Each structure stands twice: as C-alpha cells, then as structure tokens.
Coordinates of C-alpha atoms in Angstrom, one line a residue:
X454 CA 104.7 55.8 -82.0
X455 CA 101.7 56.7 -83.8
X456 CA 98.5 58.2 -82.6
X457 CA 95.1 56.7 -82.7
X458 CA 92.5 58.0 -84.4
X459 CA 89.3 56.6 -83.4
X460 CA 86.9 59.0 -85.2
X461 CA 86.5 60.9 -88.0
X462 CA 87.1 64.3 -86.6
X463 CA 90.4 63.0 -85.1
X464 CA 91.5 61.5 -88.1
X465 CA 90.6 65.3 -89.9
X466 CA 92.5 67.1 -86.9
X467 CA 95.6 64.7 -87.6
X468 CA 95.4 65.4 -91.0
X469 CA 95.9 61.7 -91.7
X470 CA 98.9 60.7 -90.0
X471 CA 100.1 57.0 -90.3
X472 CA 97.7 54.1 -89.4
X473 CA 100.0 51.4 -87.6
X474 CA 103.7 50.8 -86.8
X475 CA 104.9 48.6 -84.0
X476 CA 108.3 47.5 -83.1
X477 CA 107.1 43.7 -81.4
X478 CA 109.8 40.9 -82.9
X479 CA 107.8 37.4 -83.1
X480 CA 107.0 35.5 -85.7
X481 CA 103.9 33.5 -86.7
X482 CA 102.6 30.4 -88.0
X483 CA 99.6 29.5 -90.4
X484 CA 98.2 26.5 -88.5
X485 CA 95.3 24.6 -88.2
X486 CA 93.0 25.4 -84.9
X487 CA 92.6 22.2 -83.7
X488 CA 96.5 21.5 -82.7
X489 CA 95.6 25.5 -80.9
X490 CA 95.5 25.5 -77.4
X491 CA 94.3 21.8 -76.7
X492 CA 94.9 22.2 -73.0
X493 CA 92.2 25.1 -72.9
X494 CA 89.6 24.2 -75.4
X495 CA 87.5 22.6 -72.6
X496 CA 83.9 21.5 -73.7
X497 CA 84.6 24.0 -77.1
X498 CA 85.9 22.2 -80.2
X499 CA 87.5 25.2 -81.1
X500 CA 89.1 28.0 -79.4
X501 CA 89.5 31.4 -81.0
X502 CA 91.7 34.5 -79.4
X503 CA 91.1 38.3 -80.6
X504 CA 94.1 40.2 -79.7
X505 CA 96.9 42.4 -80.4
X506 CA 99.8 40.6 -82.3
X507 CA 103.0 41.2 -83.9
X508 CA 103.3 40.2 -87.6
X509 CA 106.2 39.4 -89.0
X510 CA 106.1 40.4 -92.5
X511 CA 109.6 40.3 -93.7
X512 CA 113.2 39.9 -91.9
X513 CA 112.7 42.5 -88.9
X514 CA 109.8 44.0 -90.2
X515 CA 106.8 43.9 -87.4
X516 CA 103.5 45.2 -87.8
X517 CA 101.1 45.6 -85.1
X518 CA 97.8 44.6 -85.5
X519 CA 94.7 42.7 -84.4
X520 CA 94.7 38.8 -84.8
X521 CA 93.0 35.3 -84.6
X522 CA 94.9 33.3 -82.2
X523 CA 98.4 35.5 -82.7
X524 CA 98.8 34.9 -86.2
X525 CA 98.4 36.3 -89.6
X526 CA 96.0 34.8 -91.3
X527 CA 93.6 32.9 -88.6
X528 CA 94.2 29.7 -88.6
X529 CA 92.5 27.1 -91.2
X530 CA 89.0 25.5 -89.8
X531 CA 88.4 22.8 -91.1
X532 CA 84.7 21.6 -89.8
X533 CA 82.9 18.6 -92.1
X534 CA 79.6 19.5 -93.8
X535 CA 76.6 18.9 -91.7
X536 CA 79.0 18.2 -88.3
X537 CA 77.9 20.6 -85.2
X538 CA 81.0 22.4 -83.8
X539 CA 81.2 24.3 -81.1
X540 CA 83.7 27.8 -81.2
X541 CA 84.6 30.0 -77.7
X542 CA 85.8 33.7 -79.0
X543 CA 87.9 35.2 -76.6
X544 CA 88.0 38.7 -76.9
X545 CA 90.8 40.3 -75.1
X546 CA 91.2 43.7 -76.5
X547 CA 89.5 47.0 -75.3
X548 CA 86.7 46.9 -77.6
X549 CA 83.6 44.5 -78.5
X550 CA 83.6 42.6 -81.6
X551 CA 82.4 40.6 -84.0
X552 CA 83.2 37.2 -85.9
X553 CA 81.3 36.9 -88.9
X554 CA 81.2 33.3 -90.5
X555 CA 81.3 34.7 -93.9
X556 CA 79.3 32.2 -96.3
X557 CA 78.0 29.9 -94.2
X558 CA 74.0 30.0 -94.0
X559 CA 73.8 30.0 -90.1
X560 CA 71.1 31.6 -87.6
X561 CA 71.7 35.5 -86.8
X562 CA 72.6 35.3 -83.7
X563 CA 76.1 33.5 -84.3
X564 CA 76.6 35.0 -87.7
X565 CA 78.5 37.7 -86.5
X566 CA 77.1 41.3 -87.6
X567 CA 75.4 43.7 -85.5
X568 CA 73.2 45.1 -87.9
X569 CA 71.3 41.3 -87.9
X570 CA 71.5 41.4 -83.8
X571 CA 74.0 38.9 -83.4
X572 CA 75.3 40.3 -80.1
X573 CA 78.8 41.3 -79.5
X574 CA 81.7 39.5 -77.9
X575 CA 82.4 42.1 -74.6
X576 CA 85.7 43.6 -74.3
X577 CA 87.8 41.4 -72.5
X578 CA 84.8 38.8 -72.7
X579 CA 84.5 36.0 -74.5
X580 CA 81.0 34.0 -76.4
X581 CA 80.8 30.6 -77.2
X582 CA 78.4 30.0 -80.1
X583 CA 77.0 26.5 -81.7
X584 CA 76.2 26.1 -85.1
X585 CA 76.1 23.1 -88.1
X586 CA 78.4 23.9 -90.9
X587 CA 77.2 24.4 -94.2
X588 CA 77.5 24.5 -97.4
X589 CA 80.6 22.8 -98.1
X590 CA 83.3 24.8 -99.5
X591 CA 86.2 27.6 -99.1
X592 CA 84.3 30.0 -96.6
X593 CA 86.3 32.5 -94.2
X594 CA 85.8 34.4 -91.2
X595 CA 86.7 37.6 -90.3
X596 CA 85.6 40.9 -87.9
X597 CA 82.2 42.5 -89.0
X598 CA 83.1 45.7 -86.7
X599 CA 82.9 49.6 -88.4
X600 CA 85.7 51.0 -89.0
X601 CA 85.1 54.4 -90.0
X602 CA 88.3 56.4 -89.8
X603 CA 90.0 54.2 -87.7
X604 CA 92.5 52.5 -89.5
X605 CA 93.1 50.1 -86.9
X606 CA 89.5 48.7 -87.2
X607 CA 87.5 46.8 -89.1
X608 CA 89.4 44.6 -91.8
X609 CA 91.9 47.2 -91.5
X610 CA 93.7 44.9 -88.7
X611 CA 94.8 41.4 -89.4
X612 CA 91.4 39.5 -88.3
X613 CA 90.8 37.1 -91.1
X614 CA 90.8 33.5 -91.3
X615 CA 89.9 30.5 -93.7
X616 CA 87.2 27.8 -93.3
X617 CA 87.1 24.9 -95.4
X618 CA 84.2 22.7 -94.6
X619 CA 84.6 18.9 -96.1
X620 CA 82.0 18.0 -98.4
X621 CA 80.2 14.5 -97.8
X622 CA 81.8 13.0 -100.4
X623 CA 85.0 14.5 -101.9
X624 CA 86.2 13.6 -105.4
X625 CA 90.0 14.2 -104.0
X626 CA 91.4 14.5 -107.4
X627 CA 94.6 16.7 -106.7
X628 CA 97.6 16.1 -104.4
X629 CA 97.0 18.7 -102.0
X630 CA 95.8 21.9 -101.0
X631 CA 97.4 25.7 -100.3
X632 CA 95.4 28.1 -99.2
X633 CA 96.1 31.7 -99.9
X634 CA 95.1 35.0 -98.0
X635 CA 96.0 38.3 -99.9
X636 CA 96.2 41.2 -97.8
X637 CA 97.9 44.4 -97.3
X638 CA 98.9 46.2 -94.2
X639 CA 99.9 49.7 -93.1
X640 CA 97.0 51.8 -94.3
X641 CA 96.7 55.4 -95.0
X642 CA 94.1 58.0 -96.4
X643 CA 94.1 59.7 -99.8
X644 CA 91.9 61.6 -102.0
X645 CA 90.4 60.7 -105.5
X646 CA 92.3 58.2 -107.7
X647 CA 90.6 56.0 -110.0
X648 CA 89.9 52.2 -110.6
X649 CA 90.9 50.4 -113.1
X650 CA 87.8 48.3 -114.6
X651 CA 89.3 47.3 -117.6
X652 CA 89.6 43.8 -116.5
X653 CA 85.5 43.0 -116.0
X654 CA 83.8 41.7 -118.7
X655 CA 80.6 42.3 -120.0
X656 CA 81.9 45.9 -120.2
X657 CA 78.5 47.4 -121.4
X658 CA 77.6 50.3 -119.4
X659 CA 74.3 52.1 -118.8
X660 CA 74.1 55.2 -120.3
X661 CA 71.5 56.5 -118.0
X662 CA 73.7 55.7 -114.8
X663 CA 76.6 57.0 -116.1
X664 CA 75.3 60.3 -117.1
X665 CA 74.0 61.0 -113.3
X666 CA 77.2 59.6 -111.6
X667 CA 78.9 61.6 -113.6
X668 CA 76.7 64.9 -113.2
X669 CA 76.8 64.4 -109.5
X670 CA 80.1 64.1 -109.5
X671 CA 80.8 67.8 -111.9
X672 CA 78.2 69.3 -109.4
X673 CA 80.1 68.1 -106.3
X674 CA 83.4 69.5 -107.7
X675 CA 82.0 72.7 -109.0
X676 CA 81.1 73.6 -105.5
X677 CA 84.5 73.3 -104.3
X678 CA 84.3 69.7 -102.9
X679 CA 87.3 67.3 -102.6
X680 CA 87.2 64.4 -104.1
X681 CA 86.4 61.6 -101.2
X682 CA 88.7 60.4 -99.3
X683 CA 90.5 56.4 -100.3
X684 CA 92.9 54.5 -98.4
X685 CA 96.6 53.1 -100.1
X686 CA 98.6 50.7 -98.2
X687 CA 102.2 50.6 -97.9
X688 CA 102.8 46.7 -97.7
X689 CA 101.1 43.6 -99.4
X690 CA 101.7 40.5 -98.2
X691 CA 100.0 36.7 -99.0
X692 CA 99.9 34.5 -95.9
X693 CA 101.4 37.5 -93.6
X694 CA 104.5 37.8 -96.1
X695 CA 106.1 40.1 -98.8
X696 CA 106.9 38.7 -101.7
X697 CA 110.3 36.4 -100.7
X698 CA 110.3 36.8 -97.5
X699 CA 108.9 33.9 -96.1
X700 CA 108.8 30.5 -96.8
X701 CA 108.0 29.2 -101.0
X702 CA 105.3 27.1 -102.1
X703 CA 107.7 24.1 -102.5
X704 CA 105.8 21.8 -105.4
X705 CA 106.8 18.9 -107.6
X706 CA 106.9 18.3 -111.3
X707 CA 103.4 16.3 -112.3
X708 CA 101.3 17.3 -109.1
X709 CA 98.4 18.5 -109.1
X710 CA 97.7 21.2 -106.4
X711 CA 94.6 23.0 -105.4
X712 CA 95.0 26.2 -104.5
X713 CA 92.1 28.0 -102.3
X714 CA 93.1 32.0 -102.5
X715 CA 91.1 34.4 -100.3
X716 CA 91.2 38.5 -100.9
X717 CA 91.2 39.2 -97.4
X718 CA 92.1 43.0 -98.0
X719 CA 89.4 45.6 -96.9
X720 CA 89.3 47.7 -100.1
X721 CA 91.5 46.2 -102.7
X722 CA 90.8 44.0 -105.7
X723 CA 93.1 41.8 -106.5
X724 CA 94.5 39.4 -109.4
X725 CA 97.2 37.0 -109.3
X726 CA 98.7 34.9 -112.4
X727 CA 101.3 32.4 -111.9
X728 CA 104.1 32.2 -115.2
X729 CA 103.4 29.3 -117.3
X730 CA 101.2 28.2 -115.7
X731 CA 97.2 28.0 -115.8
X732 CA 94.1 27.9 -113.1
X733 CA 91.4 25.4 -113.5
X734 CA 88.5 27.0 -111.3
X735 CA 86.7 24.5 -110.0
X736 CA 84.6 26.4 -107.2
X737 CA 83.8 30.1 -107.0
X738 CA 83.1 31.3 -103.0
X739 CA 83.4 27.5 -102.3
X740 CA 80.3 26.6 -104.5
X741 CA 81.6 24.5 -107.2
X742 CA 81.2 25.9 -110.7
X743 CA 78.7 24.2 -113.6
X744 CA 81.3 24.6 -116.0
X745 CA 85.2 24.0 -114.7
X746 CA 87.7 26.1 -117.4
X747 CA 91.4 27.4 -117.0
X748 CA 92.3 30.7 -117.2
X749 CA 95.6 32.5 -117.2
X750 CA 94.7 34.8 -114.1
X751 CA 92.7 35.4 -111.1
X752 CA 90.6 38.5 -110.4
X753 CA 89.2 38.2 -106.6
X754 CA 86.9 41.6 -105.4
X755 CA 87.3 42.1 -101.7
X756 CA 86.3 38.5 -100.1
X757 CA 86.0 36.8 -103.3
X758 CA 87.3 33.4 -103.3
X759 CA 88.3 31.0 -105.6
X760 CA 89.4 27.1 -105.6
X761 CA 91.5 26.8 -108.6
X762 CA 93.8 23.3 -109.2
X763 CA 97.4 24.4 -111.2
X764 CA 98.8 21.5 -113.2
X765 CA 102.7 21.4 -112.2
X766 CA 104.1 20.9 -115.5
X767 CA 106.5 23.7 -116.1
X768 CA 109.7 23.7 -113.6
X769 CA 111.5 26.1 -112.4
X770 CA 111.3 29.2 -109.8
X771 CA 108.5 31.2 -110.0
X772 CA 106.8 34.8 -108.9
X773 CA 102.8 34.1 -108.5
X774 CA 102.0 37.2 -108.5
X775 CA 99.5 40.4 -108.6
X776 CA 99.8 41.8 -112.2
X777 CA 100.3 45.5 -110.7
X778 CA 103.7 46.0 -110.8
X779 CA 104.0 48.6 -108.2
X780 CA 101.7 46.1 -105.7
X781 CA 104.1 43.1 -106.7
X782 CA 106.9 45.4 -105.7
X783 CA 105.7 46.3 -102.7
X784 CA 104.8 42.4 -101.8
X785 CA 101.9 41.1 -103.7
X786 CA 103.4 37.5 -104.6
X787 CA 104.9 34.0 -103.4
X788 CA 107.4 31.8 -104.7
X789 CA 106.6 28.6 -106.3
X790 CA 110.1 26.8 -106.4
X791 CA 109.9 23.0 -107.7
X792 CA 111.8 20.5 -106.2
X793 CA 115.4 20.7 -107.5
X794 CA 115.1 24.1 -108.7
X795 CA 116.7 26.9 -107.2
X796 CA 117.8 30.3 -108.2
X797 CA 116.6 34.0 -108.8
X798 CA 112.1 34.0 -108.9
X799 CA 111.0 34.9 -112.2
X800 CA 108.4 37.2 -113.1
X801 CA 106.9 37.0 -116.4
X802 CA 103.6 39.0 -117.1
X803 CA 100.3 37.6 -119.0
X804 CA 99.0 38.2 -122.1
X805 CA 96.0 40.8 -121.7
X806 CA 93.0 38.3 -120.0
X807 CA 89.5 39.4 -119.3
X808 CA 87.5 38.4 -116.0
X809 CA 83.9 37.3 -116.9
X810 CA 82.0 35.2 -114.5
X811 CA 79.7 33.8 -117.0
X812 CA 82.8 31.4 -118.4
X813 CA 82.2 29.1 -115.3
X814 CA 77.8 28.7 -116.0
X815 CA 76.1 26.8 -117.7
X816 CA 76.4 27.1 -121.6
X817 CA 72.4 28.4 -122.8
X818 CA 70.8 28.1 -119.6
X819 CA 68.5 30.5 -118.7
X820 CA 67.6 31.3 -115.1
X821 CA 64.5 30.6 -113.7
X822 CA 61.7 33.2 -113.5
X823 CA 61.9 35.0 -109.8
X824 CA 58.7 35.3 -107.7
X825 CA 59.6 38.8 -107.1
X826 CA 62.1 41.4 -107.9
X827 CA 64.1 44.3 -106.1
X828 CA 65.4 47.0 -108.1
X829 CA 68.3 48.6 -105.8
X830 CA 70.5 51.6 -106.8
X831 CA 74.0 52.4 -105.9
X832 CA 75.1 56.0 -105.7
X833 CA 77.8 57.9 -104.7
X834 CA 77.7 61.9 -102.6
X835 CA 81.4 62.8 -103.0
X836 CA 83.2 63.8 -99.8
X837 CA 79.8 64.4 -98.5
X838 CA 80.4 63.3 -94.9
X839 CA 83.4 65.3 -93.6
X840 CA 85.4 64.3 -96.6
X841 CA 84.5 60.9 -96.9
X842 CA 82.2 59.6 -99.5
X843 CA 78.3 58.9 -98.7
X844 CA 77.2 55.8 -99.9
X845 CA 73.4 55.6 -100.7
X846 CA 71.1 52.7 -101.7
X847 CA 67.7 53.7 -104.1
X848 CA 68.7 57.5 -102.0
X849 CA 69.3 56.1 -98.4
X850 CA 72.6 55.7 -96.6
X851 CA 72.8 53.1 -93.9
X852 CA 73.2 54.9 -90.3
X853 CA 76.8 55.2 -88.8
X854 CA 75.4 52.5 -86.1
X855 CA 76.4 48.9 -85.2
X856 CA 72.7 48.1 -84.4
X857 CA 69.9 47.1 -85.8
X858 CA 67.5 49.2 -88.3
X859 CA 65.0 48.7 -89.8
X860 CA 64.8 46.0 -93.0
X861 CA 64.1 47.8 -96.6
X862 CA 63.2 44.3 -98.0
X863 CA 60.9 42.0 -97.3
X864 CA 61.0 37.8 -97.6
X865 CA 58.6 35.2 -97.4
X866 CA 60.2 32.2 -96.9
X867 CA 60.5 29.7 -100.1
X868 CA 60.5 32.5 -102.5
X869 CA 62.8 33.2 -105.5
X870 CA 64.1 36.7 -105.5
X871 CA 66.0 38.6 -107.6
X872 CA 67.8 41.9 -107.5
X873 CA 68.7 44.2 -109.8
X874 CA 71.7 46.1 -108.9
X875 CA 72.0 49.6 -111.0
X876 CA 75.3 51.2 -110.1
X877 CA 75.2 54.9 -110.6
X878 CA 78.6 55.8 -109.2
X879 CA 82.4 54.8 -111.1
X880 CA 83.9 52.8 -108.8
X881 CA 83.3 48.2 -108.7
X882 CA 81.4 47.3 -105.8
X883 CA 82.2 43.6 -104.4
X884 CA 78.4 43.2 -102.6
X885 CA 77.5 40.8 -100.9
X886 CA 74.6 39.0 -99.0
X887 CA 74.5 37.5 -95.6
X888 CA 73.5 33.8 -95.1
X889 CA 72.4 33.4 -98.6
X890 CA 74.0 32.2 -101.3
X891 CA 72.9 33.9 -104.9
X892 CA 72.8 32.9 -108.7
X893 CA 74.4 35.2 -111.4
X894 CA 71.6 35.4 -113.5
X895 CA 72.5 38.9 -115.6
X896 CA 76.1 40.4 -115.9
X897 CA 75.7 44.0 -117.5
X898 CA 73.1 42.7 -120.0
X899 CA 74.1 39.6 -120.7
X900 CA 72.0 36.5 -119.2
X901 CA 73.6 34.0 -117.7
X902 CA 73.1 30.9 -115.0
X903 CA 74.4 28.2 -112.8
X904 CA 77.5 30.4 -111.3
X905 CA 76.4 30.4 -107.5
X906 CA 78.0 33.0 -105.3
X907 CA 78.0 35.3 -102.0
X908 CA 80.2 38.4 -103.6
X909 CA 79.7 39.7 -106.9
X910 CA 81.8 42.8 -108.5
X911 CA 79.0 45.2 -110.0
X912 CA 80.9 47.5 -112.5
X913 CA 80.7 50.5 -112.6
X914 CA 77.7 52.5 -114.8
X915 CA 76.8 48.6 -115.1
X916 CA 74.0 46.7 -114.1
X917 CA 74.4 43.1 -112.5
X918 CA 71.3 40.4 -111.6
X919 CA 71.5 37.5 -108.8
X920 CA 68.7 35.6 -107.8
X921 CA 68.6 33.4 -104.3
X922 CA 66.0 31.4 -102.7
X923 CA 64.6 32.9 -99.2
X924 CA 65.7 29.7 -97.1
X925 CA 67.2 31.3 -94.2
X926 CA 64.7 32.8 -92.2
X927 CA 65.6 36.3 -89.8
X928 CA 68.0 39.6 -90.5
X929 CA 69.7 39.3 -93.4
X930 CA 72.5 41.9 -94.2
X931 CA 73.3 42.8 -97.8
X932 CA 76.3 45.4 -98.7
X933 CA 79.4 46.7 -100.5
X934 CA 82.0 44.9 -98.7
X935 CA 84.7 47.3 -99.3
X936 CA 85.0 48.6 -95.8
X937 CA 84.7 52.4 -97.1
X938 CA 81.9 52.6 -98.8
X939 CA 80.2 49.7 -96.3
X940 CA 81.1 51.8 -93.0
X941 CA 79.8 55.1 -95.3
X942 CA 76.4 54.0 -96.0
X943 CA 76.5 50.7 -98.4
X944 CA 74.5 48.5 -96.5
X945 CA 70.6 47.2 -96.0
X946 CA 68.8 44.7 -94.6
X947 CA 66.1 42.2 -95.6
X948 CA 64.0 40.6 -93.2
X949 CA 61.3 37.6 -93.6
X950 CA 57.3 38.1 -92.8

C-alpha cells in the first residue's frame, strides 16, 4: 500500500514514492445526476457525494481515488439557462472541500473557492447551495482544494464533472451529443523537462521576457539549484478508460455528432484528432464562437473546453486520439467504431496543424477600448520553495493558504477591463478568471476580437490580452490553473469598490 504524503516535507522525506494504488474491483458509470439517488434528493434537485471510489480503468485495473457520486467523471448536469436549481454536497471524506462551478457567473459564496470566501463543505458534512444557471454552455465542476504535495488532492483525484446548461433556444442541428473528459491518473514527481509550445500560434515572443526568464533561470542553476519539481502520470484515460478498454463511441454513417470534450487533467495539455475526420468548433468554454471553422485537431490547456460537431462521413474503426504517441500508448484515446464496422482501431496521425484562437473571431474586428488596464507579470523562482517552483505575479506569490487575502485589483462595477498578461517564465500558463467571462482581444501581438473565454493558454516569453466587463460584483479569483504553479503562488484576486 502506499504512503500518504500530505505535505511537502513528507513528500521530500519519501523521496517521492508513488501517489495512488488501490486494489477495490467495481466498475462505474457516466450518468446523468438526476436518475442519482432519487429516493434521497429530498427538497434538493440534485444530490452530489465526495468520496473515496474505485475506478475501473481497464479490465482489473482499479485506481483509488476521490469522486462525484462513485464515478469517474461526475455525472453530466444538465440545468436550463436561467432555471434556479438547488445542489446538496455531501462530503464524506476526512477533509473539507470545495466544489467550484467552473464558468458559471454565480455569487461567491456557492462558487466554490476559498480564496473568494465561499466556505467549505465540513468533513463528513455536507452544504446545500442555490444558485440560477448561467451562461448557457459546456461548463464543468470540479474541487478548488490545494494540493500542494499531495498527490491525492486537488485535481490530482478524480473530482471532476460536466455541466451543460440548455440555452433558451437551441438550434439542435446535430444528432446527438458525447461528452468527453480527458484525464490521467496515477501521478508522480519529477524534475525539469520541457514543454512543447510548438503547437500555439502567434508564436512571436518578447524578447525582453525571455531574456529575464532565461537569466533567472542560469542564475538559479549556477547556484546549484534543481530544476523544479513536475508531475508525469502513469495512466490516461477519457471518460475513466484507456484507450480500448471500455466501451466505443458507436456512430453511424451521415450523423452528425457534437462532441463536448473537457481537459479535466491537473497539469497536462492536451490535443486530440480523430483520422479522417474533421472538428467544426462551434463554442469555445461553452460561449459560442463568432466565426464556426473545422480544423483537423484539438488543443485544450488544462480546463479548456471545446464543443466541436464531427461530420460522420468516413467509416470504419477509428483511434480519436492524443497526438503524443507515448500518451496514446499509455491511454489517451477512444474508439469510434461505425455501425457495421468492426475490426483492429486505426491510428493515423495529422498533417502538422497549428492552434490559434483568433481562427474562431471575428474577421477585422477590433476590440473595444477598455476603461482601464492591468498590466500583470508572470514569473517563475526555480525550485525555490523546497524544490518546488515559486510562482509570482508582478513579484508576489499568492500565500500557501485556503483563505482569503487581500485583492491586488480593484473593480467598479460596469467597467471594461483589460489585462495584459506578460509571461516571463518558459512554460504555457492556462489562466483563468472566476465568474467572468473574458474577450481575446491580443494573442502575442496580434489583435483580435469576438472569441469569448474563461481559460486562455499564455505562451511562453509571449504576451496575451483579454478584456471582460465588471458585472459580477464580490471576490473574484484569477490564476494559472495548472495545479502546480496555482498551489505555488499563481493566483490573485480582484475585488469591486
């Protein structure tokens, strides 16, 4: 069995031992919550359960970790735009957490982060929390607690679950829906390792920011420091499942499906490209894009979504797939078999395809002028605490606490603000802000508009704008969410005057 590390120092006296095995056969499903429970969901339209579950990820393979209602993913809630709901979170493990409702613009105190005050459910406890669903669109939950070292915590564990709220009036032109959540299990520490960024375009990088990451990082090294610690995983999985292990996507020749994928990991970017075949986004973070366009593969940053409908038009048995070969291997994939097809899945790679948000704005728009502007820079202290790397906005790292500080930004509600992200450090940050939804307005120089979002990849050496509209009044938590550098440091908070 392994041992639990539930701080940093442990995990440095273990010298990074394994982060979860378990040995629990069950198997789960990938329901909808209202068929969940019905004889307990009382006066609550929904009933959510935090505990400790087996997952089966393949034939006899069980992992251990911490679930929504016993399964991996959470089940789908589906809640109609504008429609109050009511949701009781039962927590029964050992320690308090958090449900964050990631996307929706909801008050702070049922968003789900403890850094906005939203208070925790107890250990053992259970709150039930009221809110009005909006905007429409492919939003997700998922635990908002620090993780640290502890590769149990956090998004570490298996707590992550779609929402799909049902516009007022939906054009329904597909057949039907699949969602998607990519995620990979059995984590473990390493040290340096680089990112591959040659996928993000605009590639133009700063020259300024790239000479002081890189001079902080020859400084670092020249005194004898590691490089900071990362995490690897051993398995990948979509929907719980390594590639062919669970059940295909069984489609039909001429239907159109609309697939809603979700990178539900807690460090990893991801991309995924289906043989033959081509994506039409049509929504990015469940807002729906000003210009719809296909493209041969998806590239999702850590709780990215996207809605893209896939044309069935070329039958057979196929791998949709990451384009990594050793992720694939490992489980990165599903089948899509057609109806009458059977036989061996085939894999067969893309042509070379670069990810660039502006595709999906509007074609010569130009943004509108912002009342005020933040200037926020990202930077990186190697190994600097206990091995693990320091994260730092314009200098200052967010406290290793789960309450509240306070804000470094300041709102008046109605305004248009704009930030202007200047990444200083090597590695693609997926940042995103609470409650808010922003506008791309600038990606590494180039100017662009329409694309609304909630989690934007900043390059690295590269500077990225988004503009939103203070509509949301209280706390309002902006960060990296790649759980590393978030629990290190990569968060702030706004709050309105």
């Amino acid at each position: 069995m392994s041992q639990k590390i539930t701080s940093r120092r442990d995990f440095l006296a273990l010298t990074g031992t394994a982060a979860f095995t378990a040995l629990l056969p069950s198997r789960a499903s990938f329901g909808l919550a209202r068929t969940l429970q019905e004889s307990e969901r009382g006066a609550a339209d929904y009933i959510l359960r935090i505990a400790a579950s087996p997952v089966e990820i393949a034939p006899k393979h069980i992992v251990s970790t911490i679930t929504y209602n016993g399964q991996f993913p959470g089940p789908v809630l589906r809640f109609k735009e504008g429609q109050p709901v009511s949701v009781e979170i039962r927590n029964d493990t050992d320690t308090p957490e958090q449900l964050h409702w990631h996307g929706q613009m909801v008050s702070t105190d049922v968003d789900g982060a403890a850094e906005e005050g939203t208070p925790f459910i107890p250990a053992h406890g259970m709150r039930r929390i009221a809110f009005t669903p909006r905007p429409s669109g492919f939003r997700f939950y998922h635990t908002h607690n620090r993780a640290g070292a502890d590769l149990h915590a956090g998004q570490y564990s298996g707590q992550v679950g779609p929402v799909y709220i049902e516009p007022k009036h939906d054009p329904g032109r597909y057949h039907r829906e699949v969602f998607l959540v990519l995620k990979e299990f059995e984590p473990s520490f390493s040290q340096g390792g680089d990112m591959a960024q040659d996928f993000l375009i605009p590639a133009t990088r700063v020259k300024e920011l790239e000479t002081s990451g890189e001079s902080a990082m020859r400084a670092s090294l020249a005194k004898g420091m590691p490089h900071g610690y990362e995490v690897g995983y051993r398995y990948f999985t979509v929907n719980g499942r390594m590639l062919g292990q669970g059940e295909p996507v069984r489609v039909k020749q001429g239907e159109r499906v609309l697939f809603h994928v979700l990178n539900g990991s807690a460090t990893e970017i991801r991309s995924l490209a289906l043989p033959g075949h081509s994506f039409k986004i049509v929504a990015l973070d469940g807002n729906a894009v000003s210009t719809p366009a296909e493209v041969p593969v998806l590239w999702l940053g850590t709780a990215e979504r996207i809605s893209a409908i896939v044309d069935m038009k070329h039958p057979g048995v196929w791998i949709m797939g990451d384009l990594a070969d050793d992720d694939r291997g490992h489980g990165m994939g599903v089948v899509v078999e057609y109806a009458g097809h059977k036989g061996k899945p085939v894999w067969i790679p893309p042509k070379p395809f670069h990810w660039d948000y502006s595709r999906f704005g509007r074609a010569g728009a130009v943004a509108l002028s912002p009342d005020e502007t933040f200037e926020m820079t990202f930077a990186k202290d190697n190994a600097a605490d206990e091995g693990f790397n320091r994260w730092t906005i314009n200098g200052i790292a967010y406290p290793m606490t789960q309450g509240v500080v306070p804000a470094s930004f300041h709102l008046k509600q109605g305004r248009r603000y704009r930030i202007r992200m200047r990444n200083a450090s090597d590695d693609i940050h997926p940042v995103h802000l609470h409650r808010h939804s922003f506008e791309l307005t600038k990606l590494a120089g180039k100017p662009t508009a329409g694309v609304m979002k909630d989690v934007v990849m900043v390059g690295g050496y590269q500077e990225v704008e988004v503009d939103f509209t203070a509509d949301n009044p209280g706390l309002t938590l902006f960060h990296c969410h790649q759980q590393l550098h978030m629990d290190f440091g990569f968060m702030t908070l706004f709050d309105y005057v």
